[in-house]
PDB file of C-alpha atoms in Angstrom:
ATOM      1  CA  MET A 114     -23.879 -18.885  23.537  1.00 74.00           C
ATOM      2  CA  SER A 115     -26.240 -15.822  24.170  1.00 88.00           C
ATOM      3  CA  ASN A 116     -25.930 -12.853  21.647  1.00 94.00           C
ATOM      4  CA  ARG A 117     -24.168 -10.851  24.612  1.00 93.00           C
ATOM      5  CA  ASP A 118     -21.498 -13.633  25.239  1.00 95.00           C
ATOM      6  CA  GLU A 119     -20.836 -13.863  21.475  1.00 96.00           C
ATOM      7  CA  HIS A 120     -20.152 -10.068  21.538  1.00 95.00           C
ATOM      8  CA  ARG A 121     -18.089 -10.311  24.385  1.00 97.00           C
ATOM      9  CA  ALA A 122     -15.989 -13.107  22.821  1.00 97.00           C
ATOM     10  CA  ARG A 123     -15.485 -10.997  19.648  1.00 97.00           C
ATOM     11  CA  MET A 124     -14.395  -8.061  21.800  1.00 97.00           C
ATOM     12  CA  LEU A 125     -11.580 -10.338  23.311  1.00 98.00           C
ATOM     13  CA  ARG A 126     -10.324 -11.355  20.169  1.00 98.00           C
ATOM     14  CA  ASP A 127     -10.400  -7.604  19.028  1.00 97.00           C
ATOM     15  CA  LEU A 128      -8.350  -6.981  22.185  1.00 96.00           C
ATOM     16  CA  TYR A 129      -5.409  -9.303  21.289  1.00 95.00           C
ATOM     17  CA  ALA A 130      -5.445  -7.957  17.737  1.00 95.00           C
ATOM     18  CA  ALA A 131      -5.423  -4.622  18.687  1.00 94.00           C
ATOM     19  CA  TYR A 132      -2.432  -5.294  20.950  1.00 91.00           C
ATOM     20  CA  ILE A 133      -0.491  -6.688  17.947  1.00 91.00           C
ATOM     21  CA  ASP A 134      -1.476  -3.931  15.800  1.00 90.00           C
ATOM     22  CA  HIS A 135      -0.500  -1.321  18.431  1.00 89.00           C
ATOM     23  CA  ARG A 136      -4.010   0.280  18.872  1.00 92.00           C
ATOM     24  CA  LYS A 137      -3.971   1.322  22.360  1.00 93.00           C
ATOM     25  CA  ASP A 138      -6.911   3.487  21.263  1.00 95.00           C
ATOM     26  CA  ILE A 139      -8.985   0.654  20.532  1.00 95.00           C
ATOM     27  CA  VAL A 140      -7.967  -1.122  23.788  1.00 95.00           C
ATOM     28  CA  GLY A 141      -8.533   1.933  25.623  1.00 96.00           C
ATOM     29  CA  ALA A 142     -12.210   2.084  24.481  1.00 97.00           C
ATOM     30  CA  MET A 143     -12.726  -1.439  25.595  1.00 97.00           C
ATOM     31  CA  LEU A 144     -11.784  -0.517  29.258  1.00 98.00           C
ATOM     32  CA  THR A 145     -13.856   0.788  31.963  1.00 98.00           C
ATOM     33  CA  ASP A 146     -12.540   3.921  33.744  1.00 97.00           C
ATOM     34  CA  ASP A 147     -11.844   1.896  36.882  1.00 98.00           C
ATOM     35  CA  PHE A 148      -9.937  -0.950  35.061  1.00 98.00           C
ATOM     36  CA  THR A 149      -7.646  -3.216  37.022  1.00 98.00           C
ATOM     37  CA  PHE A 150      -5.017  -5.506  35.978  1.00 97.00           C
ATOM     38  CA  SER A 151      -3.283  -8.255  37.897  1.00 97.00           C
ATOM     39  CA  SER A 152      -0.486 -10.734  37.248  1.00 93.00           C
ATOM     40  CA  PRO A 153       2.207 -12.206  38.923  1.00 92.00           C
ATOM     41  CA  GLN A 154       4.270  -9.069  38.315  1.00 89.00           C
ATOM     42  CA  ASP A 155       1.467  -6.491  38.929  1.00 91.00           C
ATOM     43  CA  ASP A 156      -1.123  -6.611  41.817  1.00 91.00           C
ATOM     44  CA  HIS A 157      -3.916  -4.877  41.003  1.00 94.00           C
ATOM     45  CA  ILE A 158      -2.705  -2.059  39.110  1.00 96.00           C
ATOM     46  CA  ASP A 159      -5.103   0.730  37.567  1.00 97.00           C
ATOM     47  CA  ARG A 160      -5.559   1.732  34.006  1.00 97.00           C
ATOM     48  CA  ALA A 161      -3.077   4.405  33.662  1.00 96.00           C
ATOM     49  CA  THR A 162      -0.210   1.963  35.141  1.00 95.00           C
ATOM     50  CA  TYR A 163      -1.508  -0.724  32.842  1.00 94.00           C
ATOM     51  CA  PHE A 164      -0.878   1.179  29.845  1.00 93.00           C
ATOM     52  CA  GLU A 165       2.514   2.341  31.175  1.00 91.00           C
ATOM     53  CA  ARG A 166       3.611  -1.192  31.810  1.00 88.00           C
ATOM     54  CA  CYS A 167       2.005  -3.205  29.085  1.00 82.00           C
ATOM     55  CA  TRP A 168       2.278  -1.162  26.064  1.00 77.00           C
ATOM     56  CA  PRO A 169       5.970  -0.900  25.455  1.00 67.00           C
ATOM     57  CA  ASN A 170       7.462   1.596  22.759  1.00 61.00           C
ATOM     58  CA  GLU A 171       9.001  -1.521  20.709  1.00 60.00           C
ATOM     59  CA  PRO A 172       7.122  -4.435  19.617  1.00 64.00           C
ATOM     60  CA  ALA A 173       7.754  -7.638  21.898  1.00 81.00           C
ATOM     61  CA  LEU A 174       5.021  -9.600  20.421  1.00 87.00           C
ATOM     62  CA  ASN A 175       4.341 -10.954  16.780  1.00 90.00           C
ATOM     63  CA  ALA A 176       1.289 -12.927  17.271  1.00 93.00           C
ATOM     64  CA  PHE A 177      -1.103 -14.328  19.802  1.00 94.00           C
ATOM     65  CA  ASP A 178      -2.759 -17.498  19.085  1.00 96.00           C
ATOM     66  CA  ILE A 179      -6.010 -18.024  20.870  1.00 98.00           C
ATOM     67  CA  GLU A 180      -6.296 -21.753  22.009  1.00 97.00           C
ATOM     68  CA  PHE A 181      -9.173 -21.418  24.236  1.00 98.00           C
ATOM     69  CA  LEU A 182     -11.831 -18.781  24.611  1.00 98.00           C
ATOM     70  CA  ALA A 183     -14.922 -19.009  26.720  1.00 98.00           C
ATOM     71  CA  VAL A 184     -17.318 -16.265  27.983  1.00 97.00           C
ATOM     72  CA  GLN A 185     -20.388 -16.744  30.353  1.00 96.00           C
ATOM     73  CA  GLY A 186     -22.083 -13.770  31.426  1.00 95.00           C
ATOM     74  CA  ASP A 187     -19.806 -11.111  33.046  1.00 97.00           C
ATOM     75  CA  GLU A 188     -16.821 -13.581  33.020  1.00 98.00           C
ATOM     76  CA  GLY A 189     -14.539 -14.509  30.241  1.00 98.00           C
ATOM     77  CA  VAL A 190     -11.244 -16.850  30.021  1.00 98.00           C
ATOM     78  CA  VAL A 191      -8.582 -16.933  27.264  1.00 98.00           C
ATOM     79  CA  ARG A 192      -5.744 -19.300  26.937  1.00 98.00           C
ATOM     80  CA  TYR A 193      -3.375 -18.261  24.093  1.00 96.00           C
ATOM     81  CA  ARG A 194       0.185 -19.085  22.799  1.00 96.00           C
ATOM     82  CA  ALA A 195       1.948 -15.759  22.156  1.00 93.00           C
ATOM     83  CA  GLU A 196       5.108 -15.390  19.797  1.00 93.00           C
ATOM     84  CA  MET A 197       7.739 -12.951  20.670  1.00 89.00           C
ATOM     85  CA  ALA A 198       9.803 -10.956  18.204  1.00 85.00           C
ATOM     86  CA  GLY A 199      12.753 -13.037  18.617  1.00 84.00           C
ATOM     87  CA  GLY A 200      11.072 -16.280  17.676  1.00 86.00           C
ATOM     88  CA  LYS A 201      10.518 -17.662  21.392  1.00 90.00           C
ATOM     89  CA  ALA A 202       6.641 -18.288  22.689  1.00 94.00           C
ATOM     90  CA  PHE A 203       4.962 -18.507  26.016  1.00 93.00           C
ATOM     91  CA  ARG A 204       1.464 -19.623  27.091  1.00 95.00           C
ATOM     92  CA  ASN A 205      -0.681 -17.756  29.547  1.00 95.00           C
ATOM     93  CA  MET A 206      -4.293 -17.928  30.808  1.00 97.00           C
ATOM     94  CA  GLU A 207      -6.406 -14.509  31.378  1.00 98.00           C
ATOM     95  CA  SER A 208      -9.569 -14.139  33.409  1.00 98.00           C
ATOM     96  CA  PHE A 209     -11.693 -11.379  32.223  1.00 98.00           C
ATOM     97  CA  ARG A 210     -14.521  -9.439  34.197  1.00 98.00           C
ATOM     98  CA  PHE A 211     -17.044  -7.489  32.356  1.00 98.00           C
ATOM     99  CA  ALA A 212     -18.871  -4.475  33.159  1.00 98.00           C
ATOM    100  CA  GLY A 213     -21.627  -3.575  30.628  1.00 94.00           C
ATOM    101  CA  ASP A 214     -19.899  -3.552  27.134  1.00 92.00           C
ATOM    102  CA  ARG A 215     -16.337  -2.824  28.469  1.00 97.00           C
ATOM    103  CA  ILE A 216     -13.782  -5.109  30.344  1.00 98.00           C
ATOM    104  CA  ALA A 217     -13.316  -4.154  34.003  1.00 98.00           C
ATOM    105  CA  ALA A 218     -10.630  -6.419  35.293  1.00 98.00           C
ATOM    106  CA  VAL A 219      -8.035  -8.791  33.862  1.00 98.00           C
ATOM    107  CA  ASP A 220      -5.932 -11.375  35.951  1.00 97.00           C
ATOM    108  CA  VAL A 221      -3.227 -13.081  34.210  1.00 96.00           C
ATOM    109  CA  TYR A 222      -1.701 -16.518  34.822  1.00 96.00           C
ATOM    110  CA  PHE A 223       1.672 -17.067  33.497  1.00 93.00           C
ATOM    111  CA  GLY A 224       2.199 -20.223  31.806  1.00 88.00           C
ATOM    112  CA  ARG A 225       5.358 -21.637  30.466  1.00 80.00           C
ATOM    113  CA  ASN A 226       7.932 -21.038  27.526  1.00 81.00           C
ATOM    114  CA  THR A 227       7.040 -22.967  24.313  1.00 77.00           C
ATOM    115  CA  THR A 228       8.606 -23.693  21.116  1.00 66.00           C
TER     116      THR A 228
END
C-alpha cells in the first residue's frame, strides 16, 4: 500500500471513531465542500443534508467494528459491524471516493441485522 493509500485508510478509521465520539467538526474537515452521500434511503444528498440526517442529537451507535478496509488510489471500501445503543447490531458496506486529502463521496450499501 502506498503512503497516500495508508493515509487515506487511517482517515477512514478516524472517520468512524469521530462518528462514535460525536466529533462532527472532525468529520466536517474530512469532507469536500461538494461532498455527496448516497444510501438506499438517501439519493446523492449534499453535505448539509448529510449532517442533518446522519448526525442525530441522541447517540444511536455505541461502536463500529471495521471488518474490512481497502484503499486503492482514489477509492476506498469499508465493511463494518455497527453496534446500536440498544444492543442490536448490523453490517454495512461503504464505498468512498477521495479528492485530494478529503472525502468527496460515500455510497452506503445496507447489510443485515446481526447479533
